[in-house]
Every structure is written in structure tokens, then in C-alpha cells.
Amino acid sequence: MADDKNFDLEIITPDRVFWKGKAFMLELNTSEGQVGIYKRHIPMTMILEPGIVTIHLDGENKEAAAHAGFIEVLPEKITVMAEIAEWPDEIDANRAREAQERAQRRLQAHDPKIDISRAEIALKKSLVRQELAKMR
């Protein structure tokens, strides 16, 4: 029975339930690196890092961009609470490229007034968006 291998998955953002359904496996970036999670995983929480989230379903995969948040893993359910989650068709590749250029300029400026951490995060987000946009 296929449902024996599937767990409940919910990806939520502050403004919507991004995705809700059954999944076979979930791959995403965390502060500890890239992870893949199956049903019956030990309970844990993780910090979500900007990256591509791959939802493995029976016979197909769905990819989305997710930026910053938390992941709650339970044996039968995974909840991803993301600051932002986007499908490939929601991404404006030109805007992401412009954001990359702005972030790179900020990082190269060596201006003490610039928040380096914020510029690095903006750069990561723009690169993830561009990578996902190519998958369309």
C-alpha cells in the first residue's frame, strides 16, 4: 500500500498554506546541510536555510524555493514553516538576477554601514530563485 510509505507534509508561510498533502520523501537545505526525510523519522526540529525544496510524490517530484524558517519533523508528519516559499512559475528570473547584482555590489563595496549578513542572505535567495526558474 503506497500510503504506508507516505507522510503528511505541510509547508506554510505567513500569508498562505503553500502546500499540503502526502509525500514519500522531502529534501531541503538546513543549517546542518542538505537533508532527505522519510516517514517514521525521529522527532526533531531544524532550521531551514535558503534552497530548493523537493517534494517526492508517488511518480513525480515538485520543486519550490524556500527561504528561512523552521522544520518540525514527527514520525507521521513534517511541517515546514518558511518565511517565503515559491513555485518556479512565481519567480521573476530578471528580478532575481537584479537582486543578485545588488547583493554582490553591496558585498564588494566594503562599506562598514552595509549589513554583510543581510547582503549574503539576499545573494543566496537570488541564486536559489534563479536556479529554480531554470527548472521551469
Tab-separated table of C-alpha atoms in Angstrom:
chain	number	residue	atom	x	y	z
A	1	MET	CA	0.000	0.000	0.000
A	2	ALA	CA	1.531	3.320	-1.139
A	3	ASP	CA	0.231	5.256	1.875
A	4	ASP	CA	2.367	3.091	4.157
A	5	LYS	CA	5.404	4.956	2.852
A	6	ASN	CA	3.855	8.433	2.754
A	7	PHE	CA	3.710	11.055	5.493
A	8	ASP	CA	1.657	14.217	5.862
A	9	LEU	CA	3.513	17.307	4.684
A	10	GLU	CA	2.534	20.904	5.200
A	11	ILE	CA	4.554	23.879	4.002
A	12	ILE	CA	3.248	27.136	5.388
A	13	THR	CA	4.292	30.763	5.080
A	14	PRO	CA	2.978	33.797	6.969
A	15	ASP	CA	0.465	34.506	4.194
A	16	ARG	CA	-0.646	31.063	2.933
A	17	VAL	CA	-0.635	27.312	3.150
A	18	PHE	CA	1.879	26.786	0.357
A	19	TRP	CA	1.473	23.009	0.020
A	20	LYS	CA	-0.397	20.335	1.935
A	21	GLY	CA	-0.628	16.660	1.118
A	22	LYS	CA	1.058	13.283	1.271
A	23	ALA	CA	4.715	12.861	0.333
A	24	PHE	CA	7.140	9.968	0.095
A	25	MET	CA	10.298	11.999	0.821
A	26	LEU	CA	11.276	15.612	1.424
A	27	GLU	CA	14.646	17.142	0.528
A	28	LEU	CA	15.688	20.597	1.704
A	29	ASN	CA	18.545	22.737	2.981
A	30	THR	CA	19.055	23.158	6.701
A	31	SER	CA	21.650	24.859	8.835
A	32	GLU	CA	23.268	21.408	9.131
A	33	GLY	CA	23.344	20.845	5.350
A	34	GLN	CA	21.032	19.219	2.826
A	35	VAL	CA	18.754	16.540	4.262
A	36	GLY	CA	16.306	13.969	2.965
A	37	ILE	CA	13.495	12.897	5.270
A	38	TYR	CA	11.249	9.837	5.036
A	39	LYS	CA	8.260	8.672	7.065
A	40	ARG	CA	8.987	7.445	10.599
A	41	HIS	CA	11.942	9.788	11.088
A	42	ILE	CA	12.845	10.513	14.685
A	43	PRO	CA	11.183	13.674	16.023
A	44	MET	CA	13.345	16.769	15.648
A	45	THR	CA	13.369	20.411	14.648
A	46	MET	CA	15.752	22.019	12.185
A	47	ILE	CA	16.495	25.478	10.847
A	48	LEU	CA	15.534	25.964	7.201
A	49	GLU	CA	18.158	27.652	5.008
A	50	PRO	CA	17.504	29.175	1.555
A	51	GLY	CA	17.356	26.447	-1.042
A	52	ILE	CA	15.280	24.261	-3.279
A	53	VAL	CA	12.755	22.044	-1.557
A	54	THR	CA	11.968	18.827	-3.413
A	55	ILE	CA	8.719	17.092	-2.538
A	56	HIS	CA	8.843	13.477	-3.678
A	57	LEU	CA	5.415	12.101	-4.504
A	58	ASP	CA	4.452	8.744	-5.957
A	59	GLY	CA	5.762	9.036	-9.513
A	60	GLU	CA	6.640	12.738	-9.574
A	61	ASN	CA	8.597	15.465	-7.824
A	62	LYS	CA	7.649	19.061	-7.085
A	63	GLU	CA	10.348	21.700	-6.621
A	64	ALA	CA	9.972	25.015	-4.871
A	65	ALA	CA	12.190	27.693	-3.393
A	66	ALA	CA	12.057	28.166	0.367
A	67	HIS	CA	13.839	30.883	2.310
A	68	ALA	CA	14.496	30.777	6.045
A	69	GLY	CA	12.324	29.185	8.665
A	70	PHE	CA	11.913	26.059	10.743
A	71	ILE	CA	11.113	22.414	10.130
A	72	GLU	CA	9.271	20.208	12.587
A	73	VAL	CA	9.748	16.503	11.930
A	74	LEU	CA	7.447	13.940	13.518
A	75	PRO	CA	7.222	10.260	12.571
A	76	GLU	CA	3.994	10.736	10.557
A	77	LYS	CA	4.120	14.449	9.683
A	78	ILE	CA	6.557	17.155	8.623
A	79	THR	CA	5.729	20.840	8.903
A	80	VAL	CA	7.886	23.424	7.159
A	81	MET	CA	7.344	26.978	8.387
A	82	ALA	CA	9.037	29.166	5.792
A	83	GLU	CA	9.420	32.915	5.596
A	84	ILE	CA	8.909	32.628	1.814
A	85	ALA	CA	8.013	29.680	-0.432
A	86	GLU	CA	7.685	29.992	-4.214
A	87	TRP	CA	6.864	27.715	-7.130
A	88	PRO	CA	9.011	28.109	-10.274
A	89	ASP	CA	6.247	29.953	-12.148
A	90	GLU	CA	6.016	32.539	-9.344
A	91	ILE	CA	9.635	33.609	-9.793
A	92	ASP	CA	10.681	36.545	-11.948
A	93	ALA	CA	14.140	35.479	-13.168
A	94	ASN	CA	15.090	39.030	-14.233
A	95	ARG	CA	14.210	40.410	-10.815
A	96	ALA	CA	16.243	37.621	-9.156
A	97	ARG	CA	19.239	38.463	-11.371
A	98	GLU	CA	18.954	42.142	-10.441
A	99	ALA	CA	18.798	41.194	-6.739
A	100	GLN	CA	21.939	39.114	-7.192
A	101	GLU	CA	23.774	42.066	-8.757
A	102	ARG	CA	22.669	44.419	-5.941
A	103	ALA	CA	23.793	41.968	-3.262
A	104	GLN	CA	27.149	41.407	-4.970
A	105	ARG	CA	27.716	45.178	-5.228
A	106	ARG	CA	26.974	45.573	-1.521
A	107	LEU	CA	29.367	42.781	-0.593
A	108	GLN	CA	32.146	44.171	-2.798
A	109	ALA	CA	31.732	47.750	-1.540
A	110	HIS	CA	33.370	47.028	1.840
A	111	ASP	CA	31.232	49.810	3.301
A	112	PRO	CA	31.069	49.493	7.116
A	113	LYS	CA	27.440	50.711	7.036
A	114	ILE	CA	26.330	47.690	4.986
A	115	ASP	CA	24.870	44.732	6.845
A	116	ILE	CA	27.021	41.915	5.420
A	117	SER	CA	24.820	39.110	6.783
A	118	ARG	CA	21.741	40.614	5.158
A	119	ALA	CA	23.559	41.032	1.830
A	120	GLU	CA	24.768	37.403	1.955
A	121	ILE	CA	21.237	36.141	2.623
A	122	ALA	CA	19.880	38.271	-0.229
A	123	LEU	CA	22.540	36.797	-2.518
A	124	LYS	CA	21.616	33.217	-1.504
A	125	LYS	CA	17.911	33.881	-2.070
A	126	SER	CA	18.528	35.377	-5.506
A	127	LEU	CA	20.692	32.410	-6.548
A	128	VAL	CA	18.081	29.900	-5.355
A	129	ARG	CA	15.353	31.739	-7.265
A	130	GLN	CA	17.430	31.760	-10.438
A	131	GLU	CA	18.232	28.055	-10.119
A	132	LEU	CA	14.571	27.180	-9.649
A	133	ALA	CA	13.467	29.459	-12.500
A	134	LYS	CA	15.736	27.455	-14.846
A	135	MET	CA	13.785	24.296	-13.969
A	136	ARG	CA	10.552	25.630	-15.491
